[in-house]
Tab-separated table of C-alpha atoms and ligand atoms in Angstrom:
chain	number	residue	atom	x	y	z
A	1	MET	CA	0.000	0.000	0.000
A	2	THR	CA	1.284	3.469	-0.770
A	3	ALA	CA	0.547	6.195	1.730
A	4	LEU	CA	-1.688	9.127	0.834
A	5	LEU	CA	0.412	11.443	3.003
A	6	THR	CA	4.136	10.985	3.489
A	7	VAL	CA	6.126	13.389	5.619
A	8	SER	CA	9.890	12.840	5.513
A	9	GLY	CA	12.579	14.435	7.638
A	10	LEU	CA	10.333	17.378	8.384
A	11	THR	CA	12.081	20.120	10.313
A	12	VAL	CA	10.685	23.516	11.252
A	13	SER	CA	12.804	26.107	13.025
A	14	PHE	CA	11.513	29.380	14.407
A	15	GLY	CA	14.749	31.319	14.843
A	16	SER	CA	16.949	29.186	17.094
A	17	PHE	CA	13.972	27.103	18.327
A	18	THR	CA	13.276	23.795	16.570
A	19	ALA	CA	9.550	23.038	16.674
A	20	LEU	CA	9.789	19.934	14.441
A	21	ASP	CA	12.981	17.925	14.236
A	22	GLY	CA	13.167	15.366	11.433
A	23	VAL	CA	9.608	14.022	11.600
A	24	ASP	CA	8.712	11.015	9.443
A	25	LEU	CA	5.037	10.154	9.153
A	26	ALA	CA	3.034	8.101	6.672
A	27	VAL	CA	-0.767	7.987	6.640
A	28	GLU	CA	-2.534	5.466	4.428
A	29	GLU	CA	-5.614	6.159	2.338
A	30	LYS	CA	-8.813	6.051	4.488
A	31	GLU	CA	-6.837	5.744	7.683
A	32	LEU	CA	-8.025	7.368	10.909
A	33	ARG	CA	-4.794	8.428	12.618
A	34	PHE	CA	-4.491	10.147	15.951
A	35	LEU	CA	-1.605	12.493	16.646
A	36	ILE	CA	-0.985	13.058	20.342
A	37	GLY	CA	1.683	14.626	22.505
A	38	PRO	CA	2.155	17.217	25.228
A	39	ASN	CA	1.424	20.875	24.671
A	40	GLY	CA	4.189	22.356	22.519
A	41	ALA	CA	5.133	18.983	20.962
A	42	GLY	CA	4.699	20.391	17.441
A	43	LYS	CA	1.306	18.916	16.498
A	44	THR	CA	-0.230	22.126	15.164
A	45	THR	CA	3.030	23.032	13.428
A	46	LEU	CA	2.903	19.709	11.575
A	47	ILE	CA	-0.639	20.465	10.381
A	48	ASP	CA	0.478	23.974	9.418
A	49	VAL	CA	3.212	22.568	7.178
A	50	VAL	CA	0.977	19.965	5.516
A	51	THR	CA	-1.615	22.662	4.737
A	52	GLY	CA	0.895	25.132	3.311
A	53	ARG	CA	0.580	27.620	6.192
A	54	THR	CA	4.169	27.163	7.407
A	55	ARG	CA	7.219	26.470	5.267
A	56	PRO	CA	9.503	23.763	6.592
A	57	THR	CA	13.190	24.428	7.156
A	58	ALA	CA	13.980	20.964	5.791
A	59	GLY	CA	12.200	17.815	4.678
A	60	THR	CA	9.383	17.002	2.302
A	61	VAL	CA	5.629	16.477	2.270
A	62	ARG	CA	4.159	14.221	-0.402
A	63	PHE	CA	0.414	13.942	-0.934
A	64	GLY	CA	-1.208	11.549	-3.386
A	65	GLY	CA	2.171	11.023	-5.039
A	66	ALA	CA	2.872	14.740	-5.565
A	67	ASP	CA	5.380	16.929	-3.764
A	68	VAL	CA	3.351	19.507	-1.822
A	69	THR	CA	6.143	20.693	0.464
A	70	VAL	CA	5.846	24.355	-0.463
A	71	LEU	CA	2.307	24.544	-1.803
A	72	ALA	CA	0.408	27.776	-1.070
A	73	GLU	CA	-2.517	27.346	1.347
A	74	HIS	CA	-5.274	27.762	-1.245
A	75	LYS	CA	-3.534	25.280	-3.527
A	76	ALA	CA	-3.366	22.734	-0.731
A	77	VAL	CA	-7.151	23.109	-0.339
A	78	ARG	CA	-7.598	22.626	-4.075
A	79	ALA	CA	-5.350	19.569	-3.965
A	80	GLY	CA	-7.781	18.047	-1.459
A	81	ILE	CA	-6.239	18.862	1.923
A	82	GLY	CA	-8.716	20.309	4.450
A	83	ARG	CA	-8.079	21.387	8.029
A	84	THR	CA	-9.797	22.776	11.078
A	85	PHE	CA	-8.238	25.164	13.561
A	86	GLN	CA	-8.191	24.911	17.350
A	87	THR	CA	-10.977	27.525	17.301
A	88	ALA	CA	-13.763	27.041	14.764
A	89	ALA	CA	-13.544	29.457	11.834
A	90	VAL	CA	-17.185	30.042	10.908
A	91	PHE	CA	-18.988	33.236	9.959
A	92	ASP	CA	-21.458	33.997	12.751
A	93	ALA	CA	-23.630	36.326	10.697
A	94	LEU	CA	-24.191	33.778	7.920
A	95	THR	CA	-26.560	30.825	8.036
A	96	VAL	CA	-25.255	27.323	8.503
A	97	ALA	CA	-25.986	26.537	4.835
A	98	ASP	CA	-24.242	29.690	3.588
A	99	ASN	CA	-21.132	28.890	5.630
A	100	VAL	CA	-20.965	25.463	4.008
A	101	ASP	CA	-21.612	26.901	0.546
A	102	LEU	CA	-18.856	29.464	0.993
A	103	ALA	CA	-16.411	26.798	2.130
A	104	ALA	CA	-17.307	24.618	-0.875
A	105	SER	CA	-16.359	27.491	-3.167
A	106	PHE	CA	-12.819	27.661	-1.706
A	107	ARG	CA	-12.016	24.441	-3.464
A	108	LEU	CA	-12.911	25.921	-6.870
A	109	ALA	CA	-10.647	27.864	-9.173
A	110	PRO	CA	-11.735	31.537	-9.551
A	111	HIS	CA	-13.051	31.189	-13.110
A	112	ARG	CA	-15.342	28.350	-11.992
A	113	LEU	CA	-16.450	30.281	-8.951
A	114	LEU	CA	-17.971	33.016	-11.113
A	115	ARG	CA	-20.236	30.569	-12.912
A	116	ARG	CA	-21.030	28.383	-9.965
A	117	ARG	CA	-24.704	27.992	-9.040
A	118	ASP	CA	-24.698	24.402	-7.842
A	119	ARG	CA	-25.245	24.146	-4.081
A	120	SER	CA	-25.652	20.367	-4.025
A	121	ALA	CA	-22.644	19.828	-1.760
A	122	VAL	CA	-24.399	21.766	1.027
A	123	PRO	CA	-27.273	19.433	2.047
A	124	GLU	CA	-25.048	16.388	1.689
A	125	ALA	CA	-22.363	17.819	3.984
A	126	LEU	CA	-24.942	18.955	6.569
A	127	GLU	CA	-26.608	15.555	6.448
A	128	ARG	CA	-23.308	13.856	7.210
A	129	VAL	CA	-22.789	15.832	10.416
A	130	GLY	CA	-26.472	15.523	11.392
A	131	MET	CA	-27.282	19.230	10.979
A	132	ALA	CA	-29.595	19.233	7.942
A	133	ASP	CA	-32.442	20.627	10.065
A	134	LEU	CA	-30.275	23.602	11.112
A	135	ALA	CA	-29.451	24.805	7.567
A	136	ASP	CA	-31.201	28.170	7.963
A	137	ARG	CA	-29.993	28.879	11.496
A	138	ARG	CA	-27.437	31.654	11.954
A	139	ALA	CA	-24.058	30.138	12.789
A	140	GLY	CA	-23.676	32.589	15.678
A	141	GLU	CA	-26.615	30.917	17.449
A	142	LEU	CA	-25.089	27.443	17.457
A	143	SER	CA	-23.759	25.660	20.537
A	144	HIS	CA	-20.002	25.119	20.744
A	145	GLY	CA	-20.293	21.492	19.647
A	146	ARG	CA	-22.458	22.333	16.665
A	147	ARG	CA	-20.035	25.045	15.574
A	148	GLN	CA	-17.294	22.410	15.477
A	149	TRP	CA	-19.521	20.075	13.453
A	150	LEU	CA	-20.404	22.930	11.115
A	151	GLU	CA	-16.711	23.454	10.500
A	152	ILE	CA	-16.347	19.760	9.693
A	153	ALA	CA	-19.332	20.020	7.300
A	154	MET	CA	-17.611	23.010	5.659
A	155	LEU	CA	-14.572	20.835	5.043
A	156	LEU	CA	-16.627	17.885	3.795
A	157	ALA	CA	-18.271	20.190	1.248
A	158	GLN	CA	-14.795	20.715	-0.222
A	159	ARG	CA	-14.669	16.951	-0.756
A	160	PRO	CA	-11.146	16.607	0.640
A	161	ARG	CA	-9.006	13.484	0.374
A	162	LEU	CA	-7.296	14.319	3.645
A	163	LEU	CA	-8.869	15.961	6.688
A	164	LEU	CA	-6.664	17.394	9.432
A	165	LEU	CA	-8.574	18.147	12.634
A	166	ASP	CA	-6.855	20.098	15.399
A	167	GLU	CA	-8.372	19.192	18.796
A	168	PRO	CA	-11.956	18.841	17.522
A	169	VAL	CA	-13.497	17.820	20.873
A	170	ALA	CA	-11.868	20.477	23.065
A	171	GLY	CA	-14.597	22.153	25.130
A	172	MET	CA	-17.306	19.688	24.061
A	173	SER	CA	-19.748	17.965	26.418
A	174	ALA	CA	-19.452	14.199	26.905
A	175	ALA	CA	-22.387	13.599	24.534
A	176	GLU	CA	-20.860	15.896	21.889
A	177	ARG	CA	-17.515	14.095	22.185
A	178	GLU	CA	-19.171	10.743	21.691
A	179	ARG	CA	-21.039	11.973	18.615
A	180	THR	CA	-17.809	13.489	17.258
A	181	GLY	CA	-15.979	10.192	17.722
A	182	GLU	CA	-18.676	8.367	15.766
A	183	LEU	CA	-18.559	11.060	13.111
A	184	LEU	CA	-14.798	10.671	12.667
A	185	GLY	CA	-15.257	6.931	12.195
A	186	GLU	CA	-17.927	7.562	9.567
A	187	ILE	CA	-15.806	10.140	7.728
A	188	ALA	CA	-12.801	7.810	7.730
A	189	GLN	CA	-14.796	5.269	5.721
A	190	ASP	CA	-14.069	7.293	2.601
A	191	THR	CA	-11.656	10.047	3.646
A	192	THR	CA	-8.233	9.949	5.274
A	193	VAL	CA	-8.356	11.644	8.675
A	194	LEU	CA	-5.541	12.888	10.917
A	195	VAL	CA	-6.823	14.027	14.316
A	196	VAL	CA	-4.834	15.926	16.924
A	197	GLU	CA	-6.355	15.050	20.270
A	198	HIS	CA	-5.046	14.346	23.708
A	199	ASP	CA	-8.138	13.579	25.703
A	200	MET	CA	-7.358	10.050	26.921
A	201	GLU	CA	-10.972	8.947	27.339
A	202	PHE	CA	-11.704	10.042	23.794
A	203	LEU	CA	-8.644	8.151	22.537
A	204	ARG	CA	-9.672	5.037	24.443
A	205	ARG	CA	-13.062	5.045	22.789
A	206	HIS	CA	-12.190	6.082	19.248
A	207	ALA	CA	-8.484	5.826	18.435
A	208	ARG	CA	-6.986	3.164	16.235
A	209	THR	CA	-3.423	4.049	15.246
A	210	VAL	CA	-1.665	6.684	17.298
A	211	THR	CA	1.504	8.673	16.630
A	212	VAL	CA	3.116	10.325	19.651
A	213	LEU	CA	5.038	13.554	19.122
A	214	HIS	CA	7.340	14.885	21.799
A	215	GLU	CA	9.599	17.929	21.512
A	216	GLY	CA	9.280	17.944	17.740
A	217	ARG	CA	10.086	14.273	17.227
A	218	VAL	CA	8.055	11.107	16.751
A	219	LEU	CA	8.461	9.290	20.054
A	220	THR	CA	6.533	6.191	19.029
A	221	GLU	CA	3.673	4.951	16.883
A	222	GLY	CA	1.245	2.027	17.037
A	223	THR	CA	-2.124	0.962	18.361
A	224	LEU	CA	-3.351	2.850	21.420
A	225	GLU	CA	-2.563	-0.212	23.557
A	226	GLU	CA	1.006	-0.368	22.255
A	227	VAL	CA	1.534	3.344	22.749
A	228	ARG	CA	0.072	3.328	26.257
A	229	ALA	CA	2.315	0.409	27.207
A	230	ASP	CA	5.412	2.366	26.118
A	231	GLU	CA	7.257	3.640	29.184
A	232	ARG	CA	8.624	6.651	27.358
A	233	VAL	CA	5.075	7.745	26.593
A	234	ALA	CA	4.060	7.326	30.221
A	235	GLU	CA	7.051	9.429	31.188
A	236	VAL	CA	6.621	12.359	28.795
A	237	TYR	CA	2.890	12.327	28.525
A	238	LEU	CA	0.728	10.274	30.821
A	239	GLY	CA	3.030	10.097	33.816
A	240	ARG	CA	2.829	13.802	34.450
A	241	SER	CA	-0.745	13.494	35.719
A	242	ALA	CA	0.415	11.352	38.616
A	243	ALA	CA	3.419	13.584	39.243
A	244	GLU	CA	1.234	16.662	39.339
A	245	ARG	CA	-1.288	15.033	41.617
A	246	ASP	CA	1.627	14.486	44.000
A	247	GLY	CA	2.241	18.210	43.879
A	248	GLU	CA	5.563	17.906	42.075
A	249	GLN	CA	6.630	21.126	40.373
A	250	HIS	CA	7.286	21.081	36.652
A	251	THR	CA	8.746	23.860	34.630
A	252	GLY	CA	8.710	24.201	30.869
A	253	VAL	CA	6.588	21.564	29.147
A	254	ARG	CA	2.980	21.562	30.344
A	255	GLY	CA	2.016	18.058	29.336
A	256	ALA	CA	-0.529	16.601	31.686
A	257	ALA	CA	-1.872	19.931	32.896
A	258	ASP	CA	-3.041	20.411	29.355
A	259	VAL	CA	-4.481	16.899	29.180
A	260	LYS	CA	-6.353	17.485	32.391
A	261	GLU	CA	-7.778	20.817	31.242
A	262	THR	CA	-9.074	19.118	28.125
A	263	ALA	CA	-10.552	16.268	30.102
A	264	ASP	CA	-12.261	18.586	32.551
A	265	ALA	CA	-13.557	21.100	30.026
B	1	ADP	P1	1.276	21.735	19.846
B	1	ADP	O1	0.217	21.984	18.811
B	1	ADP	O2	1.798	20.330	19.843
B	1	ADP	O3	0.832	22.155	21.206
B	1	ADP	P2	2.746	23.740	18.363
B	1	ADP	O4	3.003	23.069	17.070
B	1	ADP	O5	1.663	24.759	18.404
B	1	ADP	O6	2.542	22.641	19.504
B	1	ADP	O7	4.061	24.454	18.846
B	1	ADP	C1	5.291	23.763	18.965
B	1	ADP	C2	6.313	24.724	19.507
B	1	ADP	O8	6.642	25.691	18.517
B	1	ADP	C3	5.824	25.501	20.727
B	1	ADP	O9	6.907	25.638	21.637
B	1	ADP	C4	5.450	26.847	20.140
B	1	ADP	O10	5.605	27.865	21.102
B	1	ADP	C5	6.431	26.989	18.991
B	1	ADP	N1	5.888	27.798	17.894
B	1	ADP	C6	4.808	27.497	17.153
B	1	ADP	N2	4.600	28.416	16.203
B	1	ADP	C7	5.590	29.336	16.344
B	1	ADP	C8	5.942	30.557	15.673
B	1	ADP	N3	5.244	30.998	14.627
B	1	ADP	N4	7.029	31.218	16.112
B	1	ADP	C9	7.756	30.758	17.147
B	1	ADP	N5	7.493	29.642	17.819
B	1	ADP	C10	6.426	28.930	17.442
B	2	MG	MG1	-1.721	22.718	18.944
């Protein structure tokens, strides 16, 4: 099997600080991959590079067999790479349907945009996230969870081959998290999905293959069971919860504090 996304030797430096340090990552077609790691590990930076937002200092990104290492953001979208941000980027004043329609148009080249009248992608995308009945609601009136689902619908309307979701369940209720987990499984039936998430309960329920990033490097990769059994992961990631419960002081990396905030939100 050839991977849909292949990241090789990816390095990103911000001045003298190295946010990503030689990351190798391969995601197969229709895979649901979780990317975890303490706060500051480089997860968002990795998404930023794959989507053309940040230029790497070294290394390559290949997508569907093509080199997309230095593709402009709008070209990455057109190539079929969609992403969400840690905070949902929807237009509050527009209706749910208009947000999705606008997002669908991002995928089109400008000359096609001028002639475009077909809104067929809109009901289909809303149906997939279970929000068809909210099409005419103003986005600003939606609950936090529904805003996140709207953003996913906006991406689905672009018919991406690869979806990159940055902490999609942060701030969601337990019921919203559960629905989101199911939704990711459904989406991954025909779309490749890379999810950044570090809520352990969510991972336990929905994760298949997990890649652990730590200080800009891939620490380990495997099934959730394999990753959880890895002592290095316990040390850099999970172990901090116990250490912090014991009142131990940590400086610098805020691993488990971040995990706990997410879990408690
Ligand atoms: P994560 O998403 O895993 O929490 P990030 O990828 O956001 O981590 O950040 C990784 C590290 O890179 C952090 O220490 C962050 O402060 C740093 N960083 C991210 N973006 C920039 C930037 N534009 N300039 C300088 N440092 C940055
Ligand atoms: Mg991040």
